[in-house]
């Protein structure tokens, strides 16, 4: 599948490419309309000329239109399935291939109309070609090669047929169509850039709303949203999870002595260490200031969570290289299990928070686990 680029000349993210191809595959009304009008036009041209070639092309155009509509209907029925580039590639190829084949057949019929000396038929064919080009440019510019390729497949035979005509007005129409090719291409690319850049802007705005601007971790709002969903899953499926609440030790001194720029670098480094320590199904977020939280799935005995807490305490305590030399920070971690705090999201978060303060108050503990009765067992 092609790699498309926005006006910024950067490769589009997979999520944006998925949305663009999804827009292409959601063009069922346009597919029905174009297929119906081109079929009617092709049949009209075939009846007017009485030529076998026009009849065959009309049948081909109608059959291809039916295939396109069926493909889009089948895709719509399975559109609730999570899409990936690999899963939608067959649908994309069938639909794009149908468009190309339909355009090629229409181009051949237009060529025949222009070369058989029937001016009304040629003008009718020209009208259908221009309508197809305009519709493809307007609706299919999300994947720009499709409208550009289909336009060329229709315009090139039409131009050739017009230039071969003995009538001067028809020849001039062919000349004008040559100038129309770069216009349709530029319009298609312009519309594509508009759509792609709008999708990028929406994605960036969504990311800013749900992620911390400094560390790029999920923010407090995103964490609360995912924590609520995890509580709902626990209530319906019994799937347990744990919350780890982290507060850096000694961070205020770094801010006071070395400045906020150094403090920001420390937070960015800590965030990266958290990101590398958790699994792909886990979520790390910055709650605010020097406080972080992690939402993780648990195993039956909780060994993975306690192992993660140990690992985080050791990893975060490692030296952080700054401009003025390496520094270190500590961390206090509170752990709360959903199995012990299966009430509201705030219940388990408060339990983890209180366990974190208990670990901070006990200078020998790096982390503590909150019990169901808010009694904290010293495990580290």
CSV table of C-alpha atoms in Angstrom, one decimal:
chain,number,residue,atom,x,y,z
A,1,UNK,CA,0.0,0.0,0.0
A,2,UNK,CA,1.3,3.4,-0.9
A,3,UNK,CA,2.9,5.7,1.8
A,4,UNK,CA,1.1,9.1,1.5
A,5,UNK,CA,2.6,12.3,2.7
A,6,UNK,CA,0.9,15.4,4.1
A,7,UNK,CA,1.9,19.0,3.2
A,8,UNK,CA,4.6,18.7,5.8
A,9,UNK,CA,6.3,16.0,3.8
A,10,UNK,CA,6.3,13.6,6.7
A,11,UNK,CA,5.2,10.1,6.4
A,12,UNK,CA,1.6,9.8,7.6
A,13,UNK,CA,1.1,7.7,10.8
A,14,UNK,CA,-0.5,4.3,10.4
A,15,UNK,CA,-3.6,5.5,12.3
A,16,UNK,CA,-4.1,8.3,9.7
A,17,UNK,CA,-3.5,6.0,6.8
A,18,UNK,CA,-6.1,3.6,8.2
A,19,UNK,CA,-8.6,6.5,8.5
A,20,UNK,CA,-7.9,7.6,5.0
A,21,UNK,CA,-8.4,4.1,3.5
A,22,UNK,CA,-11.5,3.8,5.7
A,23,UNK,CA,-12.9,6.9,4.1
A,24,UNK,CA,-12.2,5.4,0.7
A,25,UNK,CA,-14.0,2.2,1.7
A,26,UNK,CA,-17.0,4.2,3.1
A,27,UNK,CA,-17.9,5.7,-0.3
A,28,UNK,CA,-20.8,3.3,-0.9
A,29,UNK,CA,-23.3,6.1,-1.9
A,30,UNK,CA,-20.8,7.5,-4.3
A,31,UNK,CA,-20.0,4.0,-5.7
A,32,UNK,CA,-23.7,3.3,-6.3
A,33,UNK,CA,-24.3,6.7,-7.9
A,34,UNK,CA,-21.2,6.6,-10.2
A,35,UNK,CA,-21.9,2.9,-11.1
A,36,UNK,CA,-25.5,3.6,-12.0
A,37,UNK,CA,-24.8,6.7,-14.1
A,38,UNK,CA,-21.8,5.2,-15.9
A,39,UNK,CA,-23.9,2.1,-16.7
A,40,UNK,CA,-26.8,4.2,-18.0
A,41,UNK,CA,-24.4,6.2,-20.1
A,42,UNK,CA,-22.6,3.1,-21.4
A,43,UNK,CA,-25.9,1.5,-22.4
A,44,UNK,CA,-27.0,4.7,-24.1
A,45,UNK,CA,-23.8,4.9,-26.1
A,46,UNK,CA,-24.1,1.2,-27.0
A,47,UNK,CA,-27.7,1.6,-28.2
A,48,UNK,CA,-26.8,4.7,-30.2
A,49,UNK,CA,-23.9,3.1,-32.0
A,50,UNK,CA,-25.2,-0.5,-32.2
A,51,UNK,CA,-21.5,-1.6,-32.1
A,52,UNK,CA,-20.7,-4.9,-30.4
A,53,UNK,CA,-17.6,-3.3,-28.8
A,54,UNK,CA,-19.8,-0.7,-27.1
A,55,UNK,CA,-22.2,-3.4,-25.9
A,56,UNK,CA,-19.4,-5.4,-24.4
A,57,UNK,CA,-17.9,-2.3,-22.7
A,58,UNK,CA,-21.4,-1.5,-21.3
A,59,UNK,CA,-21.7,-5.0,-19.9
A,60,UNK,CA,-18.2,-4.7,-18.4
A,61,UNK,CA,-18.9,-1.3,-16.8
A,62,UNK,CA,-22.2,-2.6,-15.3
A,63,UNK,CA,-20.5,-5.8,-13.9
A,64,UNK,CA,-17.6,-3.9,-12.4
A,65,UNK,CA,-20.0,-1.5,-10.8
A,66,UNK,CA,-21.9,-4.3,-9.2
A,67,UNK,CA,-18.7,-5.8,-7.9
A,68,UNK,CA,-17.6,-2.5,-6.4
A,69,UNK,CA,-20.9,-2.1,-4.6
A,70,UNK,CA,-20.9,-5.7,-3.3
A,71,UNK,CA,-17.3,-5.2,-2.0
A,72,UNK,CA,-18.3,-2.0,-0.1
A,73,UNK,CA,-21.4,-3.7,1.3
A,74,UNK,CA,-19.4,-6.6,2.6
A,75,UNK,CA,-16.8,-4.3,4.0
A,76,UNK,CA,-19.5,-2.3,5.8
A,77,UNK,CA,-20.9,-5.4,7.4
A,78,UNK,CA,-17.5,-6.2,9.0
A,79,UNK,CA,-16.5,-2.6,9.8
A,80,UNK,CA,-17.0,-3.2,13.5
A,81,UNK,CA,-13.9,-5.4,13.5
A,82,UNK,CA,-10.8,-3.7,14.6
A,83,UNK,CA,-9.0,-2.6,11.4
A,84,UNK,CA,-5.3,-2.9,10.6
A,85,UNK,CA,-3.5,-2.1,7.3
A,86,UNK,CA,-3.2,-5.8,6.7
A,87,UNK,CA,-6.8,-6.6,7.4
A,88,UNK,CA,-8.2,-3.9,5.1
A,89,UNK,CA,-5.7,-4.3,2.3
A,90,UNK,CA,-7.8,-6.9,0.3
A,91,UNK,CA,-10.9,-4.7,0.5
A,92,UNK,CA,-8.8,-1.7,-0.6
A,93,UNK,CA,-7.3,-3.6,-3.5
A,94,UNK,CA,-10.7,-4.9,-4.7
A,95,UNK,CA,-12.3,-1.5,-4.5
A,96,UNK,CA,-9.4,0.4,-6.1
A,97,UNK,CA,-9.0,-2.2,-8.7
A,98,UNK,CA,-12.7,-2.0,-9.6
A,99,UNK,CA,-12.4,1.8,-9.9
A,100,UNK,CA,-9.4,1.5,-12.2
A,101,UNK,CA,-11.1,-1.2,-14.4
A,102,UNK,CA,-14.3,0.9,-14.6
A,103,UNK,CA,-12.4,3.9,-15.6
A,104,UNK,CA,-10.4,2.0,-18.2
A,105,UNK,CA,-13.7,0.6,-19.8
A,106,UNK,CA,-15.2,4.1,-19.8
A,107,UNK,CA,-12.1,5.5,-21.4
A,108,UNK,CA,-12.2,2.9,-24.2
A,109,UNK,CA,-15.9,3.6,-24.8
A,110,UNK,CA,-15.2,7.3,-24.9
A,111,UNK,CA,-12.4,6.7,-27.4
A,112,UNK,CA,-14.8,4.7,-29.6
A,113,UNK,CA,-17.4,7.4,-29.4
A,114,UNK,CA,-14.9,10.1,-30.5
A,115,UNK,CA,-13.5,8.0,-33.4
A,116,UNK,CA,-16.7,6.8,-35.0
A,117,UNK,CA,-17.8,10.2,-36.2
A,118,UNK,CA,-20.9,10.6,-34.0
A,119,UNK,CA,-20.5,14.0,-32.4
A,120,UNK,CA,-23.6,13.7,-30.1
A,121,UNK,CA,-22.2,10.4,-28.8
A,122,UNK,CA,-18.8,12.0,-28.3
A,123,UNK,CA,-20.2,14.8,-26.3
A,124,UNK,CA,-22.3,12.4,-24.2
A,125,UNK,CA,-19.1,10.4,-23.5
A,126,UNK,CA,-17.2,13.5,-22.7
A,127,UNK,CA,-19.9,14.5,-20.1
A,128,UNK,CA,-19.7,11.1,-18.4
A,129,UNK,CA,-15.8,11.2,-18.4
A,130,UNK,CA,-15.7,14.7,-16.8
A,131,UNK,CA,-18.4,13.8,-14.3
A,132,UNK,CA,-16.5,10.7,-13.3
A,133,UNK,CA,-13.2,12.7,-12.9
A,134,UNK,CA,-14.9,15.4,-10.8
A,135,UNK,CA,-16.6,12.9,-8.6
A,136,UNK,CA,-13.4,10.9,-8.1
A,137,UNK,CA,-11.4,14.0,-7.3
A,138,UNK,CA,-14.0,15.2,-4.7
A,139,UNK,CA,-14.7,11.9,-3.0
A,140,UNK,CA,-11.6,9.7,-3.5
A,141,UNK,CA,-8.8,12.3,-2.9
A,142,UNK,CA,-8.2,10.6,0.5
A,143,UNK,CA,-6.1,8.1,-1.5
A,144,UNK,CA,-4.8,10.5,-4.3
A,145,UNK,CA,-3.4,7.9,-6.7
A,146,UNK,CA,-6.9,6.4,-7.2
A,147,UNK,CA,-8.6,9.5,-8.7
A,148,UNK,CA,-5.4,10.5,-10.6
A,149,UNK,CA,-5.0,7.1,-12.1
A,150,UNK,CA,-8.7,6.8,-13.0
A,151,UNK,CA,-8.8,10.3,-14.5
A,152,UNK,CA,-5.8,9.5,-16.7
A,153,UNK,CA,-7.3,6.2,-17.9
A,154,UNK,CA,-10.4,8.1,-19.0
A,155,UNK,CA,-8.8,11.4,-20.2
A,156,UNK,CA,-5.9,10.0,-22.3
A,157,UNK,CA,-8.1,7.9,-24.6
A,158,UNK,CA,-10.7,10.7,-24.8
A,159,UNK,CA,-7.9,13.2,-25.7
A,160,UNK,CA,-6.5,10.9,-28.4
A,161,UNK,CA,-10.0,10.4,-29.9
A,162,UNK,CA,-10.7,14.1,-29.8
A,163,UNK,CA,-7.4,15.0,-31.5
A,164,UNK,CA,-8.1,12.4,-34.2
A,165,UNK,CA,-11.5,13.9,-35.0
A,166,UNK,CA,-11.7,15.9,-38.3
A,167,UNK,CA,-13.9,18.5,-36.6
A,168,UNK,CA,-12.1,21.6,-35.3
A,169,UNK,CA,-14.3,22.1,-32.2
A,170,UNK,CA,-13.7,18.5,-31.1
A,171,UNK,CA,-10.0,18.9,-31.6
A,172,UNK,CA,-10.0,22.0,-29.4
A,173,UNK,CA,-11.9,20.0,-26.8
A,174,UNK,CA,-9.0,17.6,-26.8
A,175,UNK,CA,-6.5,20.4,-26.3
A,176,UNK,CA,-8.5,21.7,-23.4
A,177,UNK,CA,-8.6,18.3,-21.9
A,178,UNK,CA,-4.8,18.2,-22.0
A,179,UNK,CA,-4.8,21.3,-19.8
A,180,UNK,CA,-7.4,19.7,-17.5
A,181,UNK,CA,-5.0,16.8,-16.5
A,182,UNK,CA,-2.7,18.9,-14.3
A,183,UNK,CA,-5.7,20.8,-12.9
A,184,UNK,CA,-7.4,17.6,-11.7
A,185,UNK,CA,-4.1,16.2,-10.3
A,186,UNK,CA,-3.4,19.4,-8.4
A,187,UNK,CA,-7.0,19.6,-7.1
A,188,UNK,CA,-6.8,16.0,-5.9
A,189,UNK,CA,-3.5,16.5,-4.1
A,190,UNK,CA,-4.7,19.7,-2.5
A,191,UNK,CA,-7.9,18.0,-1.2
A,192,UNK,CA,-5.8,15.1,0.1
A,193,UNK,CA,-3.5,17.5,2.0
A,194,UNK,CA,-6.5,19.3,3.5
A,195,UNK,CA,-8.1,16.0,4.7
A,196,UNK,CA,-4.8,14.5,5.9
A,197,UNK,CA,-3.7,17.6,7.7
A,198,UNK,CA,-7.1,18.0,9.4
A,199,UNK,CA,-6.9,14.4,10.6
A,200,UNK,CA,-3.4,15.0,11.9
A,201,UNK,CA,-4.6,18.1,13.7
A,202,UNK,CA,-7.5,16.2,15.3
A,203,UNK,CA,-5.1,13.4,16.4
A,204,UNK,CA,-2.6,15.9,17.8
A,205,UNK,CA,-5.4,17.7,19.7
A,206,UNK,CA,-6.7,14.4,21.1
A,207,UNK,CA,-3.1,13.4,22.1
A,208,UNK,CA,-2.6,16.7,23.9
A,209,UNK,CA,-5.9,16.3,25.7
A,210,UNK,CA,-5.0,12.8,27.0
A,211,UNK,CA,-1.2,13.1,27.5
A,212,UNK,CA,1.2,15.1,29.5
A,213,UNK,CA,2.9,17.8,27.5
A,214,UNK,CA,6.4,17.3,29.1
A,215,UNK,CA,6.8,13.5,29.4
A,216,UNK,CA,4.3,12.3,26.7
A,217,UNK,CA,2.9,9.9,29.3
A,218,UNK,CA,-0.8,9.6,29.8
A,219,UNK,CA,-2.2,12.5,31.9
A,220,UNK,CA,-4.4,12.4,35.0
A,221,UNK,CA,-7.6,12.5,32.9
A,222,UNK,CA,-6.6,9.6,30.7
A,223,UNK,CA,-5.5,7.6,33.8
A,224,UNK,CA,-8.9,8.1,35.5
A,225,UNK,CA,-10.7,7.1,32.3
A,226,UNK,CA,-8.7,3.9,31.9
A,227,UNK,CA,-9.0,3.1,35.6
A,228,UNK,CA,-12.8,3.4,35.4
A,229,UNK,CA,-12.8,1.0,32.5
A,230,UNK,CA,-10.6,-1.4,34.4
A,231,UNK,CA,-13.0,-1.3,37.3
A,232,UNK,CA,-15.9,-2.1,34.9
A,233,UNK,CA,-14.0,-5.1,33.5
A,234,UNK,CA,-13.3,-6.4,37.0
A,235,UNK,CA,-17.0,-6.1,37.8
A,236,UNK,CA,-18.1,-8.0,34.7
A,237,UNK,CA,-15.2,-10.4,33.9
A,238,UNK,CA,-13.4,-10.7,37.3
A,239,UNK,CA,-10.2,-9.6,35.6
A,240,UNK,CA,-7.9,-8.2,38.4
A,241,UNK,CA,-5.5,-5.3,38.1
A,242,UNK,CA,-3.3,-3.2,40.3
A,243,UNK,CA,-2.4,0.5,40.7
A,244,UNK,CA,1.1,1.6,41.6
A,245,UNK,CA,1.4,5.2,42.8
A,246,UNK,CA,4.9,6.7,42.7
A,247,UNK,CA,6.3,9.8,44.2
A,248,UNK,CA,9.9,10.9,43.6
A,249,UNK,CA,12.1,11.5,46.7
A,250,UNK,CA,14.6,14.4,46.6
A,251,UNK,CA,13.1,15.9,43.5
A,252,UNK,CA,12.3,19.3,45.1
A,253,UNK,CA,16.0,19.7,46.0
A,254,UNK,CA,17.0,19.3,42.3
A,255,UNK,CA,14.5,21.9,41.3
A,256,UNK,CA,15.6,24.3,44.0
A,257,UNK,CA,19.4,23.9,43.4
A,258,UNK,CA,19.6,23.2,39.7
A,259,UNK,CA,16.6,24.9,38.3
A,260,UNK,CA,13.3,23.8,36.7
A,261,UNK,CA,15.0,22.9,33.4
A,262,UNK,CA,17.1,20.3,35.2
A,263,UNK,CA,13.9,19.1,37.0
A,264,UNK,CA,12.1,18.8,33.6
A,265,UNK,CA,15.0,16.6,32.3
A,266,UNK,CA,14.7,14.4,35.4
A,267,UNK,CA,11.0,13.9,34.8
A,268,UNK,CA,11.5,13.1,31.2
A,269,UNK,CA,14.1,10.5,32.0
A,270,UNK,CA,11.9,9.0,34.8
A,271,UNK,CA,9.0,8.8,32.4
A,272,UNK,CA,11.2,7.0,29.8
A,273,UNK,CA,12.3,4.5,32.4
A,274,UNK,CA,8.6,3.8,33.4
A,275,UNK,CA,7.7,3.4,29.7
A,276,UNK,CA,10.4,0.8,29.2
A,277,UNK,CA,9.6,-1.1,32.4
A,278,UNK,CA,5.9,-1.8,31.8
A,279,UNK,CA,4.2,-4.2,29.5
A,280,UNK,CA,2.3,-3.3,26.3
A,281,UNK,CA,-1.0,-3.7,28.0
A,282,UNK,CA,-0.1,-1.5,31.0
A,283,UNK,CA,-0.5,2.2,31.3
A,284,UNK,CA,1.9,4.7,32.9
A,285,UNK,CA,0.9,8.3,33.5
A,286,UNK,CA,2.1,11.5,35.2
A,287,UNK,CA,-0.5,12.5,37.8
A,288,UNK,CA,1.2,15.9,38.3
A,289,UNK,CA,4.4,17.4,39.6
A,290,UNK,CA,6.7,14.5,40.5
A,291,UNK,CA,3.9,12.0,41.0
A,292,UNK,CA,3.3,9.1,38.6
A,293,UNK,CA,0.8,6.2,38.5
A,294,UNK,CA,0.8,2.8,36.7
A,295,UNK,CA,-2.2,0.6,35.9
A,296,UNK,CA,-1.1,-3.0,35.4
A,297,UNK,CA,-2.8,-6.4,35.0
A,298,UNK,CA,-2.1,-8.8,37.8
A,299,UNK,CA,-1.2,-12.5,38.0
A,300,UNK,CA,-3.0,-14.7,40.6
A,301,UNK,CA,-0.3,-14.4,43.3
A,302,UNK,CA,0.6,-10.8,42.5
A,303,UNK,CA,4.3,-11.7,41.9
A,304,UNK,CA,4.5,-9.8,38.7
A,305,UNK,CA,3.3,-6.6,40.4
A,306,UNK,CA,5.7,-6.9,43.4
A,307,UNK,CA,8.5,-7.7,40.9
A,308,UNK,CA,7.6,-4.6,38.9
A,309,UNK,CA,7.6,-2.4,42.1
A,310,UNK,CA,11.1,-3.8,43.0
A,311,UNK,CA,12.3,-3.2,39.4
A,312,UNK,CA,11.0,0.4,39.4
A,313,UNK,CA,12.5,1.3,42.7
A,314,UNK,CA,15.9,0.1,41.5
A,315,UNK,CA,15.6,1.5,38.0
A,316,UNK,CA,14.5,5.0,39.1
A,317,UNK,CA,17.3,5.1,41.7
A,318,UNK,CA,19.9,4.8,38.9
A,319,UNK,CA,22.1,7.8,38.0
A,320,UNK,CA,20.5,10.4,35.7
A,321,UNK,CA,23.0,12.3,33.6
A,322,UNK,CA,22.5,16.1,33.4
A,323,UNK,CA,24.6,18.9,32.1
A,324,UNK,CA,26.1,19.6,35.5
A,325,UNK,CA,26.8,15.9,36.1
A,326,UNK,CA,24.9,12.8,37.2
A,327,UNK,CA,22.3,13.0,39.9
A,328,UNK,CA,20.0,10.5,41.6
A,329,UNK,CA,16.5,10.5,43.0
A,330,UNK,CA,14.6,8.0,45.1
A,331,UNK,CA,11.0,6.9,44.8
A,332,UNK,CA,8.2,5.8,47.2
A,333,UNK,CA,5.7,3.4,45.7
A,334,UNK,CA,2.2,2.4,46.9
A,335,UNK,CA,0.5,-0.7,45.5
A,336,UNK,CA,-3.2,-1.4,45.6
A,337,UNK,CA,-4.9,-4.4,44.2
A,338,UNK,CA,-8.4,-4.4,42.7
A,339,UNK,CA,-9.2,-7.6,44.5
A,340,UNK,CA,-8.7,-5.8,47.8
A,341,UNK,CA,-10.3,-2.5,46.8
A,342,UNK,CA,-13.1,-3.4,44.4
A,343,UNK,CA,-15.2,-0.3,45.0
A,344,UNK,CA,-14.9,2.8,42.9
A,345,UNK,CA,-11.8,3.9,41.0
A,346,UNK,CA,-11.2,6.6,43.7
A,347,UNK,CA,-11.1,3.8,46.3
A,348,UNK,CA,-8.2,1.9,44.7
A,349,UNK,CA,-6.4,5.1,43.8
A,350,UNK,CA,-6.7,6.5,47.3
A,351,UNK,CA,-5.5,3.2,48.7
A,352,UNK,CA,-2.4,3.2,46.5
A,353,UNK,CA,-1.8,6.9,47.4
A,354,UNK,CA,-2.0,6.1,51.2
A,355,UNK,CA,0.3,3.1,50.8
A,356,UNK,CA,2.8,5.4,49.0
A,357,UNK,CA,2.8,7.8,51.9
A,358,UNK,CA,3.3,4.9,54.3
A,359,UNK,CA,6.4,3.8,52.3
A,360,UNK,CA,7.7,7.4,52.3
A,361,UNK,CA,7.2,7.6,56.1
A,362,UNK,CA,9.2,4.4,56.6
A,363,UNK,CA,12.7,5.2,55.5
A,364,UNK,CA,13.5,1.5,55.1
A,365,UNK,CA,10.7,0.8,52.7
A,366,UNK,CA,10.8,1.6,48.9
A,367,UNK,CA,7.2,0.4,48.5
A,368,UNK,CA,4.2,-0.9,50.4
A,369,UNK,CA,1.0,-2.8,49.5
A,370,UNK,CA,-2.3,-1.5,50.7
A,371,UNK,CA,-4.5,-4.1,52.4
A,372,UNK,CA,-8.2,-4.3,52.2
A,373,UNK,CA,-8.6,-2.7,55.6
A,374,UNK,CA,-6.1,0.1,54.7
A,375,UNK,CA,-3.4,-1.7,56.8
A,376,UNK,CA,-0.2,-1.7,54.9
A,377,UNK,CA,2.2,-4.6,55.0
A,378,UNK,CA,5.9,-3.8,54.6
A,379,UNK,CA,7.0,-6.0,51.7
A,380,UNK,CA,10.1,-4.2,50.3
